[in-house]
């Protein structure tokens, strides 16, 4: 499969006309590899549109026949998985609300066993990576599944965010390190929840070497029965995809490797120095702990800590380092230092 892999289609199949026309227009862009549509929709409110059900599988089969493109649907239980296979669905995806539920993942795996199914596993709605890992392992251990890809659709977070689901790219990076052989697709539609940030998030995914994108598209986005605010027309998708810059995973030119390796060796040296210094700093913190124990004073000394922070913040501009970054580093150092002193002062 080429990179980037582009998966697109409506959030939900609503009518045969909407499904088939959207898919046909997407195929005409010649940039889409796989068509998607939700036909069983896991919705938060029972008042929301919950999908057309099995009927949508027949519309998708039509779209597949007309466009020659493979199709993907979401399955949330054994019955969905069974019906999807029955209607020649090429890819099934496990949605964010199903990945969190080991029982559902297990029953879906039971139906897919030995079927050569291609399965996409979305990240769970909450940022608990062990749930994602559990779902990946349950599917990966199922005999006869042809391939597994991951879909990063962001995580729900409490409080205000410019995203509908915060991306937390670093968490996904951990999963990619654990499963380096599994392809990872970014779903900017559900991360953004709007159209305006779609390009920005897609470009980040391209820069982070993702294998592809899943973007929702609808012939009349404003009139969509679900996720109206994040869907774009096939023409808009075409423009978005044309403007993205995909980077190479690597570059074999010798001048490139030479310049990169030069700087990397300098960075390695600086990292070693930084950690030598941090180790010395922690030893000093332990000595302070011993002195505080003798003097019977508390570990946390507010005035002193404010001074430490102020002193470094005063250099932020000259060092060309943001105050946010300084706070993040100092907070980590302070919390380690407190725990070292705690060990000394409360040793039983
Ligand atoms: C979807 O892709 O339409 C969907 C419901 O996604 P998620 O499971 O990521 O919310
Ligand atoms: Mn959706």
Short mmCIF file of C-alpha atoms and ligand atoms in Angstrom, two decimals:
data_model
loop_
_atom_site.label_atom_id
_atom_site.label_comp_id
_atom_site.label_asym_id
_atom_site.label_seq_id
_atom_site.Cartn_x
_atom_site.Cartn_y
_atom_site.Cartn_z
CA UNK A 1 0.00 0.00 0.00
CA UNK A 2 1.35 3.43 -0.91
CA UNK A 3 1.94 6.15 1.64
CA UNK A 4 -0.02 8.21 2.56
CA UNK A 5 -3.02 5.91 2.75
CA UNK A 6 -6.11 8.09 2.45
CA UNK A 7 -9.39 6.89 3.93
CA UNK A 8 -12.40 9.12 3.41
CA UNK A 9 -16.19 9.09 3.34
CA UNK A 10 -19.08 10.40 5.35
CA UNK A 11 -19.22 10.16 9.13
CA UNK A 12 -22.53 8.29 8.58
CA UNK A 13 -24.21 6.73 5.61
CA UNK A 14 -27.54 8.62 5.62
CA UNK A 15 -29.22 7.83 2.30
CA UNK A 16 -28.19 5.76 -0.69
CA UNK A 17 -27.83 8.92 -2.80
CA UNK A 18 -25.63 10.72 -0.24
CA UNK A 19 -23.43 7.64 0.25
CA UNK A 20 -22.97 6.79 -3.41
CA UNK A 21 -22.48 10.38 -4.66
CA UNK A 22 -20.01 11.23 -1.88
CA UNK A 23 -18.02 8.07 -2.57
CA UNK A 24 -18.06 8.60 -6.35
CA UNK A 25 -16.79 12.18 -5.97
CA UNK A 26 -14.08 11.00 -3.58
CA UNK A 27 -12.98 8.35 -6.08
CA UNK A 28 -12.81 11.03 -8.80
CA UNK A 29 -10.13 12.90 -6.82
CA UNK A 30 -7.93 9.83 -7.39
CA UNK A 31 -6.41 10.52 -3.98
CA UNK A 32 -8.60 8.24 -1.88
CA UNK A 33 -7.61 4.60 -1.30
CA UNK A 34 -10.39 3.40 0.98
CA UNK A 35 -13.99 4.62 1.42
CA UNK A 36 -15.48 4.86 4.89
CA UNK A 37 -18.99 5.29 6.31
CA UNK A 38 -20.48 4.66 9.74
CA UNK A 39 -23.70 2.66 9.67
CA UNK A 40 -23.97 1.81 13.37
CA UNK A 41 -23.16 5.05 15.18
CA UNK A 42 -22.20 5.02 18.85
CA UNK A 43 -23.72 8.31 19.98
CA UNK A 44 -23.58 9.94 23.38
CA UNK A 45 -27.22 11.03 23.33
CA UNK A 46 -30.08 8.63 22.45
CA UNK A 47 -31.68 11.58 20.59
CA UNK A 48 -28.81 11.65 18.06
CA UNK A 49 -28.88 9.78 14.76
CA UNK A 50 -27.73 6.24 15.49
CA UNK A 51 -27.07 5.07 11.94
CA UNK A 52 -29.09 3.35 9.21
CA UNK A 53 -27.87 -0.13 10.13
CA UNK A 54 -27.52 -3.07 7.76
CA UNK A 55 -29.21 -1.22 4.86
CA UNK A 56 -26.11 0.98 4.65
CA UNK A 57 -24.00 -2.08 3.85
CA UNK A 58 -25.93 -2.52 0.60
CA UNK A 59 -25.32 1.16 -0.33
CA UNK A 60 -21.63 0.72 0.42
CA UNK A 61 -21.50 -2.37 -1.74
CA UNK A 62 -22.90 -0.24 -4.58
CA UNK A 63 -20.31 2.48 -3.94
CA UNK A 64 -17.62 -0.19 -4.01
CA UNK A 65 -18.90 -1.59 -7.31
CA UNK A 66 -19.09 1.85 -8.95
CA UNK A 67 -15.73 3.16 -7.72
CA UNK A 68 -13.69 -0.04 -7.52
CA UNK A 69 -12.44 1.11 -4.10
CA UNK A 70 -12.42 -0.99 -0.92
CA UNK A 71 -14.79 0.04 1.89
CA UNK A 72 -14.51 0.33 5.67
CA UNK A 73 -17.17 0.40 8.40
CA UNK A 74 -17.18 0.59 12.17
CA UNK A 75 -18.14 -2.54 14.10
CA UNK A 76 -18.98 -2.40 17.79
CA UNK A 77 -20.10 -5.98 18.50
CA UNK A 78 -20.14 -9.52 17.13
CA UNK A 79 -23.34 -9.01 15.14
CA UNK A 80 -21.94 -5.94 13.34
CA UNK A 81 -18.71 -7.80 12.52
CA UNK A 82 -20.67 -10.77 11.19
CA UNK A 83 -22.90 -8.58 8.97
CA UNK A 84 -19.92 -6.57 7.69
CA UNK A 85 -18.17 -9.75 6.56
CA UNK A 86 -21.38 -11.02 4.97
CA UNK A 87 -21.58 -7.85 2.83
CA UNK A 88 -17.94 -7.94 1.62
CA UNK A 89 -16.71 -5.04 3.72
CA UNK A 90 -12.92 -4.87 3.17
CA UNK A 91 -11.84 -3.14 6.40
CA UNK A 92 -13.59 -2.99 9.75
CA UNK A 93 -12.68 -0.40 12.35
CA UNK A 94 -13.09 -0.65 16.08
CA UNK A 95 -14.27 2.75 17.34
CA UNK A 96 -12.97 4.72 20.30
CA UNK A 97 -15.90 3.70 22.50
CA UNK A 98 -15.42 0.02 21.71
CA UNK A 99 -11.63 -0.11 22.13
CA UNK A 100 -12.20 0.71 25.81
CA UNK A 101 -14.36 -2.39 26.24
CA UNK A 102 -12.42 -5.68 26.37
CA UNK A 103 -15.64 -7.78 26.16
CA UNK A 104 -16.68 -6.19 22.87
CA UNK A 105 -13.18 -6.41 21.40
CA UNK A 106 -13.06 -10.09 22.35
CA UNK A 107 -16.39 -10.92 20.74
CA UNK A 108 -15.44 -9.04 17.56
CA UNK A 109 -12.12 -10.93 17.47
CA UNK A 110 -14.12 -14.18 17.83
CA UNK A 111 -16.10 -13.42 14.65
CA UNK A 112 -13.02 -12.25 12.68
CA UNK A 113 -11.00 -15.37 13.51
CA UNK A 114 -9.68 -17.07 10.38
CA UNK A 115 -11.38 -14.58 8.01
CA UNK A 116 -8.29 -12.66 6.78
CA UNK A 117 -10.04 -9.50 7.98
CA UNK A 118 -8.29 -6.15 7.90
CA UNK A 119 -8.85 -4.33 11.15
CA UNK A 120 -8.32 -0.71 12.16
CA UNK A 121 -8.21 0.00 15.89
CA UNK A 122 -8.97 3.54 17.02
CA UNK A 123 -7.43 4.83 20.23
CA UNK A 124 -9.73 4.63 23.28
CA UNK A 125 -11.58 7.85 24.17
CA UNK A 126 -9.65 8.21 27.43
CA UNK A 127 -5.86 8.54 27.39
CA UNK A 128 -5.25 5.13 28.95
CA UNK A 129 -2.76 3.46 26.65
CA UNK A 130 -3.06 0.07 28.31
CA UNK A 131 -6.64 -0.17 26.96
CA UNK A 132 -5.37 0.46 23.43
CA UNK A 133 -2.56 -2.06 23.91
CA UNK A 134 -5.08 -4.61 25.25
CA UNK A 135 -7.30 -4.20 22.19
CA UNK A 136 -4.32 -4.43 19.82
CA UNK A 137 -3.11 -7.60 21.53
CA UNK A 138 -6.57 -9.19 21.50
CA UNK A 139 -6.87 -8.61 17.75
CA UNK A 140 -3.20 -9.45 17.02
CA UNK A 141 -3.49 -12.78 18.85
CA UNK A 142 -6.51 -13.75 16.76
CA UNK A 143 -5.49 -16.31 14.18
CA UNK A 144 -5.96 -15.40 10.54
CA UNK A 145 -6.40 -11.62 10.73
CA UNK A 146 -4.61 -10.23 7.70
CA UNK A 147 -3.56 -6.84 8.93
CA UNK A 148 -3.99 -4.37 11.73
CA UNK A 149 -3.63 -0.60 11.52
CA UNK A 150 -4.05 1.93 14.30
CA UNK A 151 -6.11 5.09 14.05
CA UNK A 152 -5.22 8.11 16.18
CA UNK A 153 -8.44 10.10 16.72
CA UNK A 154 -7.44 12.06 19.82
CA UNK A 155 -8.52 11.74 23.45
CA UNK A 156 -11.33 13.38 25.36
CA UNK A 157 -10.15 15.89 27.94
CA UNK A 158 -11.80 17.84 30.68
CA UNK A 159 -12.06 21.62 30.27
CA UNK A 160 -11.60 23.97 27.31
CA UNK A 161 -9.48 22.94 24.37
CA UNK A 162 -9.23 24.14 20.78
CA UNK A 163 -9.63 20.45 19.87
CA UNK A 164 -12.70 18.25 20.14
CA UNK A 165 -10.32 15.48 21.22
CA UNK A 166 -6.81 16.49 22.24
CA UNK A 167 -4.17 14.76 20.09
CA UNK A 168 -1.55 14.01 22.79
CA UNK A 169 0.97 13.17 20.05
CA UNK A 170 3.56 12.02 22.64
CA UNK A 171 1.26 9.25 23.96
CA UNK A 172 0.73 7.94 20.47
CA UNK A 173 4.47 8.08 19.93
CA UNK A 174 4.84 5.58 22.82
CA UNK A 175 2.41 3.19 21.13
CA UNK A 176 4.26 3.54 17.83
CA UNK A 177 7.49 2.59 19.60
CA UNK A 178 5.80 -0.47 21.11
CA UNK A 179 4.35 -1.61 17.77
CA UNK A 180 6.78 -0.26 15.17
CA UNK A 181 5.57 -2.65 12.48
CA UNK A 182 1.92 -1.52 12.68
CA UNK A 183 0.76 1.30 10.41
CA UNK A 184 -0.66 4.40 12.05
CA UNK A 185 -3.36 6.55 10.48
CA UNK A 186 -4.32 9.98 11.85
CA UNK A 187 -8.01 10.97 12.02
CA UNK A 188 -7.88 14.81 12.01
CA UNK A 189 -11.70 15.05 11.73
CA UNK A 190 -12.37 13.69 15.21
CA UNK A 191 -9.30 15.42 16.69
CA UNK A 192 -10.43 18.84 15.40
CA UNK A 193 -14.21 18.68 15.53
CA UNK A 194 -14.16 21.58 13.04
CA UNK A 195 -12.95 22.29 9.53
CA UNK A 196 -10.59 25.12 10.27
CA UNK A 197 -7.87 23.06 11.97
CA UNK A 198 -8.00 20.05 9.64
CA UNK A 199 -5.08 21.18 7.51
CA UNK A 200 -2.89 22.03 10.48
CA UNK A 201 -3.43 18.65 12.18
CA UNK A 202 -3.03 16.72 8.91
CA UNK A 203 0.30 18.47 8.27
CA UNK A 204 1.52 17.59 11.79
CA UNK A 205 0.66 13.94 11.09
CA UNK A 206 2.57 14.13 7.81
CA UNK A 207 5.57 15.67 9.59
CA UNK A 208 5.43 12.94 12.25
CA UNK A 209 5.68 10.29 9.56
CA UNK A 210 2.17 8.85 9.94
CA UNK A 211 1.19 6.31 7.31
CA UNK A 212 -2.05 8.01 6.31
CA UNK A 213 -5.16 9.99 7.13
CA UNK A 214 -8.83 9.26 7.74
CA UNK A 215 -10.87 12.38 6.97
CA UNK A 216 -14.67 12.63 6.95
CA UNK A 217 -16.26 13.93 3.77
CA UNK A 218 -19.88 14.63 2.80
CA UNK A 219 -21.47 16.13 -0.33
CA UNK A 220 -23.39 18.63 1.88
CA UNK A 221 -21.37 18.85 5.11
CA UNK A 222 -23.63 21.43 6.79
CA UNK A 223 -26.63 19.15 6.34
CA UNK A 224 -24.88 16.02 7.70
CA UNK A 225 -26.84 13.98 10.26
CA UNK A 226 -23.75 13.49 12.42
CA UNK A 227 -20.50 15.44 12.90
CA UNK A 228 -21.64 18.20 10.52
CA UNK A 229 -19.13 20.77 11.75
CA UNK A 230 -16.05 18.68 10.92
CA UNK A 231 -16.93 17.23 7.50
CA UNK A 232 -15.68 18.69 4.22
CA UNK A 233 -16.78 18.22 0.61
CA UNK A 234 -14.82 15.87 -1.67
CA UNK A 235 -13.55 18.98 -3.53
CA UNK A 236 -12.30 20.51 -0.28
CA UNK A 237 -10.62 17.23 0.58
CA UNK A 238 -8.89 17.28 -2.79
CA UNK A 239 -7.53 20.79 -2.12
CA UNK A 240 -6.45 19.85 1.42
CA UNK A 241 -4.61 16.72 0.27
CA UNK A 242 -2.88 18.57 -2.58
CA UNK A 243 -1.47 21.15 -0.18
CA UNK A 244 -0.01 18.69 2.34
CA UNK A 245 3.72 18.07 2.36
CA UNK A 246 4.64 14.48 3.13
CA UNK A 247 8.21 14.01 4.33
CA UNK A 248 10.44 11.02 3.69
CA UNK A 249 10.96 8.60 6.56
CA UNK A 250 14.65 8.80 5.78
CA UNK A 251 17.18 10.18 3.33
CA UNK A 252 20.14 8.15 2.17
CA UNK A 253 22.26 11.02 0.76
CA UNK A 254 25.67 11.11 2.43
CA UNK A 255 25.74 14.88 2.95
CA UNK A 256 22.36 14.67 4.70
CA UNK A 257 23.50 11.84 7.03
CA UNK A 258 26.82 13.59 7.67
CA UNK A 259 25.25 16.88 8.78
CA UNK A 260 22.57 15.13 10.81
CA UNK A 261 24.99 12.76 12.54
CA UNK A 262 27.34 15.60 13.38
CA UNK A 263 24.65 17.48 15.24
CA UNK A 264 23.27 14.30 16.78
CA UNK A 265 26.64 13.44 18.32
CA UNK A 266 26.78 16.92 19.83
CA UNK A 267 23.25 16.46 21.20
CA UNK A 268 24.22 13.07 22.69
CA UNK A 269 27.14 14.72 24.45
CA UNK A 270 24.93 17.51 25.82
CA UNK A 271 22.35 14.94 27.05
CA UNK A 272 25.12 13.06 28.89
CA UNK A 273 26.36 16.30 30.46
CA UNK A 274 22.82 17.33 31.44
CA UNK A 275 22.21 14.05 33.25
CA UNK A 276 25.62 14.10 34.97
CA UNK A 277 24.66 17.54 36.28
CA UNK A 278 21.20 16.39 37.30
CA UNK A 279 22.70 13.47 39.18
CA UNK A 280 25.02 15.89 41.05
CA UNK A 281 22.07 18.16 41.78
CA UNK A 282 20.07 15.25 43.26
CA UNK A 283 23.00 14.23 45.49
CA UNK A 284 23.05 17.80 46.84
CA UNK A 285 19.29 17.64 47.41
CA UNK A 286 19.85 14.50 49.52
CA UNK A 287 22.47 16.33 51.57
CA UNK A 288 19.97 19.13 52.16
CA UNK A 289 17.49 16.46 53.28
CA UNK A 290 19.99 15.27 55.93
CA UNK A 291 20.49 18.83 57.18
CA UNK A 292 16.71 19.49 57.28
CA UNK A 293 16.28 16.25 59.24
CA UNK A 294 18.82 17.38 61.84
CA UNK A 295 17.22 20.84 62.05
CA UNK A 296 13.70 19.28 62.00
CA UNK A 297 12.42 21.63 59.25
CA UNK A 298 9.91 20.81 56.50
CA UNK A 299 11.02 19.65 53.05
CA UNK A 300 9.04 22.25 51.13
CA UNK A 301 10.44 25.76 51.55
CA UNK A 302 8.20 28.05 49.51
CA UNK A 303 10.39 31.17 49.60
CA UNK A 304 13.49 29.28 48.52
CA UNK A 305 11.68 27.55 45.66
CA UNK A 306 10.21 30.85 44.38
CA UNK A 307 13.73 32.27 44.33
CA UNK A 308 15.08 29.30 42.37
CA UNK A 309 12.33 29.69 39.74
CA UNK A 310 12.64 33.49 39.53
CA UNK A 311 16.39 33.31 39.07
CA UNK A 312 16.10 31.05 36.04
CA UNK A 313 13.04 32.78 34.57
CA UNK A 314 15.02 36.03 34.60
CA UNK A 315 17.39 34.40 32.08
CA UNK A 316 14.63 33.03 29.83
CA UNK A 317 14.97 35.73 27.15
CA UNK A 318 18.74 35.56 26.95
CA UNK A 319 18.68 31.76 26.79
CA UNK A 320 15.92 31.88 24.16
CA UNK A 321 13.91 29.32 26.12
CA UNK A 322 10.19 29.78 26.82
CA UNK A 323 8.96 30.30 30.38
CA UNK A 324 6.58 27.34 29.92
CA UNK A 325 9.52 25.08 29.13
CA UNK A 326 11.51 26.38 32.13
CA UNK A 327 8.53 25.75 34.43
CA UNK A 328 8.06 22.21 33.07
CA UNK A 329 11.75 21.32 33.62
CA UNK A 330 11.98 22.94 37.05
CA UNK A 331 8.74 21.26 38.20
CA UNK A 332 10.16 17.86 37.24
CA UNK A 333 13.45 18.62 39.02
CA UNK A 334 11.66 19.92 42.11
CA UNK A 335 9.38 16.93 42.39
CA UNK A 336 12.34 14.49 42.09
CA UNK A 337 14.28 16.51 44.64
CA UNK A 338 11.35 16.44 47.09
CA UNK A 339 10.99 12.70 46.72
CA UNK A 340 14.77 12.18 47.37
CA UNK A 341 14.56 14.32 50.52
CA UNK A 342 11.42 12.48 51.57
CA UNK A 343 13.27 9.16 51.35
CA UNK A 344 16.04 10.52 53.60
CA UNK A 345 13.80 12.25 56.12
CA UNK A 346 11.17 9.54 56.47
CA UNK A 347 13.39 6.49 56.35
CA UNK A 348 12.08 3.98 58.87
C1 LIG B 1 -16.26 7.79 13.37
O1 LIG B 1 -15.18 7.51 12.83
O2 LIG B 1 -17.23 8.26 12.79
C2 LIG B 1 -16.33 7.62 14.83
C3 LIG B 1 -17.48 7.47 15.48
O3 LIG B 1 -15.14 7.67 15.39
P1 LIG B 1 -14.63 7.53 16.91
O4 LIG B 1 -14.84 6.12 17.30
O5 LIG B 1 -13.21 7.91 16.76
O6 LIG B 1 -15.42 8.53 17.73
MN1 LIG B 2 -17.74 11.00 12.91
#
